[in-house]
mmCIF file of C-alpha atoms in Angstrom:
data_model
loop_
_atom_site.group_PDB
_atom_site.id
_atom_site.type_symbol
_atom_site.label_atom_id
_atom_site.label_comp_id
_atom_site.label_asym_id
_atom_site.label_seq_id
_atom_site.Cartn_x
_atom_site.Cartn_y
_atom_site.Cartn_z
ATOM 1 C CA MET A 1 -18.767 -49.324 150.863
ATOM 2 C CA LYS A 2 -18.008 -52.949 149.791
ATOM 3 C CA ASN A 3 -19.073 -53.424 146.064
ATOM 4 C CA THR A 4 -17.351 -49.833 145.834
ATOM 5 C CA ILE A 5 -13.083 -50.891 146.944
ATOM 6 C CA LEU A 6 -11.212 -50.931 144.003
ATOM 7 C CA ILE A 7 -10.903 -54.794 143.407
ATOM 8 C CA PHE A 8 -7.285 -55.335 144.336
ATOM 9 C CA ALA A 9 -7.340 -58.850 144.210
ATOM 10 C CA CYS A 10 -6.244 -61.988 142.067
ATOM 11 C CA PHE A 11 -6.916 -66.474 142.992
ATOM 12 C CA LEU A 12 -3.546 -67.163 144.768
ATOM 13 C CA PHE A 13 -2.391 -70.376 146.724
ATOM 14 C CA LEU A 14 0.146 -71.577 147.625
ATOM 15 C CA PHE A 15 2.516 -75.039 147.286
ATOM 16 C CA ASN A 16 2.661 -76.960 149.805
ATOM 17 C CA THR A 17 4.913 -80.529 149.504
ATOM 18 C CA ALA A 18 4.274 -81.549 153.173
ATOM 19 C CA CYS A 19 0.130 -82.292 151.974
ATOM 20 C CA ASN A 20 -1.057 -84.930 150.217
ATOM 21 C CA LYS A 21 -3.286 -84.591 147.595
ATOM 22 C CA PRO A 22 -7.066 -85.856 148.447
ATOM 23 C CA ASP A 23 -8.607 -88.820 147.396
ATOM 24 C CA VAL A 24 -10.906 -88.206 145.729
ATOM 25 C CA GLU A 25 -13.541 -91.188 144.884
ATOM 26 C CA ASN A 26 -13.395 -90.867 149.017
ATOM 27 C CA MET A 27 -13.692 -87.527 149.612
ATOM 28 C CA SER A 28 -16.677 -84.633 151.260
ATOM 29 C CA ILE A 29 -16.234 -81.216 151.539
ATOM 30 C CA SER A 30 -17.110 -78.997 155.533
ATOM 31 C CA ILE A 31 -17.650 -75.717 154.314
ATOM 32 C CA GLN A 32 -17.417 -73.559 157.745
ATOM 33 C CA PRO A 33 -18.757 -70.855 158.117
ATOM 34 C CA TYR A 34 -17.365 -67.217 159.803
ATOM 35 C CA ILE A 35 -20.242 -65.293 161.745
ATOM 36 C CA GLY A 36 -21.930 -62.959 158.983
ATOM 37 C CA VAL A 37 -21.867 -64.913 156.209
ATOM 38 C CA SER A 38 -25.400 -65.236 154.498
ATOM 39 C CA LEU A 39 -27.555 -68.557 154.246
ATOM 40 C CA ASN A 40 -27.603 -68.000 149.879
ATOM 41 C CA VAL A 41 -23.801 -67.571 149.659
ATOM 42 C CA ILE A 42 -23.437 -70.580 152.261
ATOM 43 C CA ASP A 43 -25.779 -72.679 150.330
ATOM 44 C CA SER A 44 -24.786 -72.292 146.967
ATOM 45 C CA VAL A 45 -21.781 -72.897 147.294
ATOM 46 C CA SER A 46 -22.413 -75.922 149.150
ATOM 47 C CA SER A 47 -24.269 -76.799 145.502
ATOM 48 C CA ALA A 48 -21.454 -75.233 143.841
ATOM 49 C CA LEU A 49 -19.077 -78.045 145.078
ATOM 50 C CA SER A 50 -21.357 -80.735 145.159
ATOM 51 C CA ARG A 51 -22.327 -80.365 141.584
ATOM 52 C CA THR A 52 -18.439 -79.729 140.463
ATOM 53 C CA TYR A 53 -16.219 -82.618 142.483
ATOM 54 C CA HIS A 54 -19.098 -85.522 142.961
ATOM 55 C CA THR A 55 -19.164 -85.504 146.675
ATOM 56 C CA ASP A 56 -21.184 -84.669 149.920
ATOM 57 C CA VAL A 57 -20.410 -81.360 150.645
ATOM 58 C CA ASN A 58 -21.621 -80.262 154.888
ATOM 59 C CA ILE A 59 -22.310 -78.000 156.172
ATOM 60 C CA LEU A 60 -20.355 -76.662 160.410
ATOM 61 C CA ARG A 61 -21.682 -74.841 162.467
ATOM 62 C CA GLU A 62 -21.269 -70.860 162.387
ATOM 63 C CA LYS A 63 -18.196 -69.772 164.745
ATOM 64 C CA PRO A 64 -16.040 -66.210 164.377
ATOM 65 C CA ILE A 65 -14.177 -66.296 162.586
ATOM 66 C CA PRO A 66 -10.007 -66.868 164.801
ATOM 67 C CA GLU A 67 -9.210 -63.587 166.025
ATOM 68 C CA SER A 68 -5.373 -65.350 166.099
ATOM 69 C CA ALA A 69 -5.282 -64.054 161.643
ATOM 70 C CA PHE A 70 -6.788 -60.153 161.989
ATOM 71 C CA THR A 71 -3.820 -58.344 161.144
ATOM 72 C CA ASN A 72 -4.344 -54.150 160.682
ATOM 73 C CA ILE A 73 -0.778 -53.406 158.448
ATOM 74 C CA LYS A 74 -2.455 -51.975 156.139
ATOM 75 C CA LEU A 75 -5.749 -51.997 156.493
ATOM 76 C CA PRO A 76 -7.896 -54.462 158.930
ATOM 77 C CA ARG A 77 -7.790 -58.148 157.784
ATOM 78 C CA TYR A 78 -7.228 -61.072 158.420
ATOM 79 C CA ARG A 79 -4.716 -63.088 157.135
ATOM 80 C CA ALA A 80 -5.702 -65.931 154.963
ATOM 81 C CA ASP A 81 -2.795 -68.326 155.298
ATOM 82 C CA THR A 82 -3.718 -67.726 158.634
ATOM 83 C CA LEU A 83 -6.930 -69.771 158.383
ATOM 84 C CA ILE A 84 -5.941 -71.740 156.082
ATOM 85 C CA HIS A 85 -3.042 -73.328 158.644
ATOM 86 C CA ILE A 86 -6.172 -73.531 161.169
ATOM 87 C CA LEU A 87 -9.060 -75.522 158.908
ATOM 88 C CA ASN A 88 -6.628 -77.972 158.349
ATOM 89 C CA ALA A 89 -5.175 -78.423 161.604
ATOM 90 C CA GLN A 90 -9.575 -79.571 162.471
ATOM 91 C CA HIS A 91 -9.919 -81.759 159.596
ATOM 92 C CA LYS A 92 -10.777 -84.873 159.576
ATOM 93 C CA LYS A 93 -9.468 -88.026 157.856
ATOM 94 C CA ASN A 94 -9.952 -86.845 153.824
ATOM 95 C CA THR A 95 -12.242 -83.682 153.978
ATOM 96 C CA ILE A 96 -11.507 -80.578 152.377
ATOM 97 C CA ASN A 97 -12.197 -78.119 155.147
ATOM 98 C CA ILE A 98 -13.169 -74.737 153.124
ATOM 99 C CA GLY A 99 -13.701 -71.205 155.907
ATOM 100 C CA ILE A 100 -16.096 -68.796 154.342
ATOM 101 C CA THR A 101 -15.625 -64.689 155.552
ATOM 102 C CA ASP A 102 -17.701 -61.951 154.594
ATOM 103 C CA LEU A 103 -14.947 -60.479 156.136
ATOM 104 C CA ASP A 104 -11.245 -59.201 154.892
ATOM 105 C CA ILE A 105 -8.870 -61.564 153.475
ATOM 106 C CA SER A 106 -4.839 -61.301 152.416
ATOM 107 C CA CYS A 107 -2.004 -62.878 152.187
ATOM 108 C CA THR A 108 1.198 -61.988 150.891
ATOM 109 C CA LYS A 109 2.117 -62.385 147.538
ATOM 110 C CA LYS A 110 5.212 -62.749 145.693
ATOM 111 C CA ALA A 111 7.417 -63.447 142.758
ATOM 112 C CA ALA A 112 9.070 -66.530 140.865
ATOM 113 C CA ASN A 113 12.213 -65.990 142.903
ATOM 114 C CA GLY A 114 10.464 -66.731 145.709
ATOM 115 C CA LYS A 115 11.243 -63.075 147.524
ATOM 116 C CA VAL A 116 7.718 -60.784 148.356
ATOM 117 C CA LYS A 117 6.415 -59.081 144.532
ATOM 118 C CA GLU A 118 7.358 -54.758 144.018
ATOM 119 C CA PRO A 119 6.590 -53.122 144.953
ATOM 120 C CA THR A 120 6.189 -54.040 148.510
ATOM 121 C CA SER A 121 4.433 -51.953 150.062
ATOM 122 C CA LYS A 122 1.229 -53.047 147.787
ATOM 123 C CA TYR A 123 1.925 -56.027 147.884
ATOM 124 C CA ARG A 124 3.156 -57.377 151.735
ATOM 125 C CA ASP A 125 -0.469 -57.253 152.715
ATOM 126 C CA TRP A 126 -1.950 -58.363 149.190
ATOM 127 C CA GLY A 127 -6.290 -58.358 149.540
ATOM 128 C CA ILE A 128 -7.512 -61.579 147.523
ATOM 129 C CA PHE A 129 -10.703 -62.887 146.730
ATOM 130 C CA GLY A 130 -9.407 -66.585 147.810
ATOM 131 C CA LEU A 131 -6.565 -69.290 148.897
ATOM 132 C CA GLY A 132 -5.379 -72.692 148.498
ATOM 133 C CA TYR A 133 -3.060 -75.354 148.693
ATOM 134 C CA VAL A 134 -1.578 -77.120 145.863
ATOM 135 C CA PRO A 135 -2.472 -79.500 147.147
ATOM 136 C CA GLY A 136 -3.884 -79.837 150.387
ATOM 137 C CA TYR A 137 -6.708 -80.660 152.836
ATOM 138 C CA ALA A 138 -8.395 -76.653 153.783
ATOM 139 C CA CYS A 139 -9.264 -73.145 151.629
ATOM 140 C CA VAL A 140 -11.110 -69.963 151.981
ATOM 141 C CA ILE A 141 -12.870 -67.160 150.308
ATOM 142 C CA SER A 142 -14.078 -63.380 151.054
ATOM 143 C CA THR A 143 -17.216 -62.714 149.230
ATOM 144 C CA PHE A 144 -15.560 -58.667 150.529
ATOM 145 C CA ARG A 145 -14.047 -57.852 147.145
ATOM 146 C CA ILE A 146 -17.130 -60.019 144.762
ATOM 147 C CA HIS A 147 -20.091 -57.479 145.359
ATOM 148 C CA HIS A 148 -21.695 -56.669 142.427
ATOM 149 C CA LYS A 149 -25.957 -54.738 142.447
ATOM 150 C CA ASP A 150 -26.456 -57.981 140.626
ATOM 151 C CA LYS A 151 -27.430 -60.729 142.920
ATOM 152 C CA LYS A 152 -26.654 -63.324 140.882
ATOM 153 C CA VAL A 153 -23.620 -62.391 139.678
ATOM 154 C CA PHE A 154 -22.342 -62.168 143.379
ATOM 155 C CA ILE A 155 -24.111 -65.712 143.745
ATOM 156 C CA LYS A 156 -22.003 -66.891 140.727
ATOM 157 C CA ARG A 157 -18.542 -65.168 141.488
ATOM 158 C CA ILE A 158 -18.654 -66.924 145.551
ATOM 159 C CA GLN A 159 -19.700 -70.304 143.375
ATOM 160 C CA LYS A 160 -16.792 -70.273 141.257
ATOM 161 C CA ILE A 161 -13.962 -68.829 143.611
ATOM 162 C CA ALA A 162 -15.541 -71.679 145.928
ATOM 163 C CA ILE A 163 -14.283 -73.967 142.862
ATOM 164 C CA HIS A 164 -10.893 -72.815 142.049
ATOM 165 C CA GLU A 165 -9.599 -72.886 146.129
ATOM 166 C CA VAL A 166 -10.754 -76.201 145.879
ATOM 167 C CA GLY A 167 -10.071 -77.237 142.805
ATOM 168 C CA HIS A 168 -5.975 -75.921 144.468
ATOM 169 C CA ASN A 169 -6.030 -78.606 146.972
ATOM 170 C CA LEU A 170 -6.741 -81.373 144.505
ATOM 171 C CA GLY A 171 -3.644 -80.393 143.074
ATOM 172 C CA LEU A 172 -4.404 -78.429 140.285
ATOM 173 C CA ASN A 173 -2.529 -75.238 139.213
ATOM 174 C CA HIS A 174 -3.617 -72.052 137.504
ATOM 175 C CA CYS A 175 -5.525 -73.137 133.981
ATOM 176 C CA SER A 176 -4.675 -71.671 130.352
ATOM 177 C CA THR A 177 -6.805 -72.985 128.510
ATOM 178 C CA LYS A 178 -10.299 -69.936 128.126
ATOM 179 C CA GLY A 179 -13.377 -70.383 129.639
ATOM 180 C CA CYS A 180 -11.623 -72.580 132.733
ATOM 181 C CA VAL A 181 -12.703 -72.178 136.501
ATOM 182 C CA MET A 182 -9.640 -72.434 137.704
ATOM 183 C CA GLN A 183 -7.873 -69.876 134.973
ATOM 184 C CA ASP A 184 -5.843 -67.085 136.652
ATOM 185 C CA ALA A 185 -7.660 -64.387 137.411
ATOM 186 C CA VAL A 186 -4.381 -62.232 136.895
ATOM 187 C CA GLU A 187 -5.654 -59.135 139.610
ATOM 188 C CA SER A 188 -8.421 -58.234 138.441
ATOM 189 C CA ILE A 189 -12.840 -59.375 139.205
ATOM 190 C CA ASN A 190 -13.608 -59.188 135.693
ATOM 191 C CA THR A 191 -11.437 -62.723 134.792
ATOM 192 C CA ILE A 192 -14.248 -64.487 137.071
ATOM 193 C CA ASP A 193 -16.904 -62.561 135.251
ATOM 194 C CA GLN A 194 -15.951 -64.127 132.021
ATOM 195 C CA GLU A 195 -14.199 -67.798 133.300
ATOM 196 C CA GLY A 196 -17.220 -70.388 133.094
ATOM 197 C CA MET A 197 -18.045 -72.679 136.784
ATOM 198 C CA ASN A 198 -16.229 -75.162 135.548
ATOM 199 C CA LEU A 199 -12.890 -77.478 135.056
ATOM 200 C CA CYS A 200 -12.076 -78.062 131.550
ATOM 201 C CA SER A 201 -10.994 -81.803 130.604
ATOM 202 C CA SER A 202 -6.955 -81.326 131.767
ATOM 203 C CA CYS A 203 -7.597 -79.847 134.439
ATOM 204 C CA LEU A 204 -10.300 -82.987 135.718
ATOM 205 C CA ARG A 205 -8.411 -85.549 133.994
ATOM 206 C CA LYS A 206 -5.773 -83.826 136.339
ATOM 207 C CA ALA A 207 -7.794 -84.401 139.256
ATOM 208 C CA GLY A 208 -8.787 -87.454 138.970
ATOM 209 C CA LEU A 209 -13.068 -86.838 138.253
#
């Protein structure tokens, strides 16, 4: 069962110095649902992003998750960095594309020196909640590791993850302010449950909101 899987995941992001930061005043957000995601999840994410970033949110037609992102290094998963590359190639001018899937996603977690974090067997293909470029025009989130018997808790989790990853696209790094939605999850779902739904004043200013 998905809700019994140990949560070995965290909010992760990739630096992408080649990308320009989206123009907040004129940007829009497009949600790309991959087949299997419920309408309730999609609508909840849409409303949270619209409220937080004061922008139009478009919901695209659902499609199968690209098989080119599939990997089976440790478990059957989809590489988040590959999905972002595909979403980034599809984005329209000044639009952030956010992919949503119910399937497990992963990336390679690296240490400060740029090498794969030790132990490499654990972090070479690391299961995550979401991934976004800093800055960038694409991110991806997954419900696979965040299910909860309380549907309200589950919805809040996916909304926070979506807000967090789009925040990375807008140039925000992890925040040390307690309660800010941009806090690092430090490999625990508990961090997400304890943080708020909003950006702190410092992150709002840095994002240009």
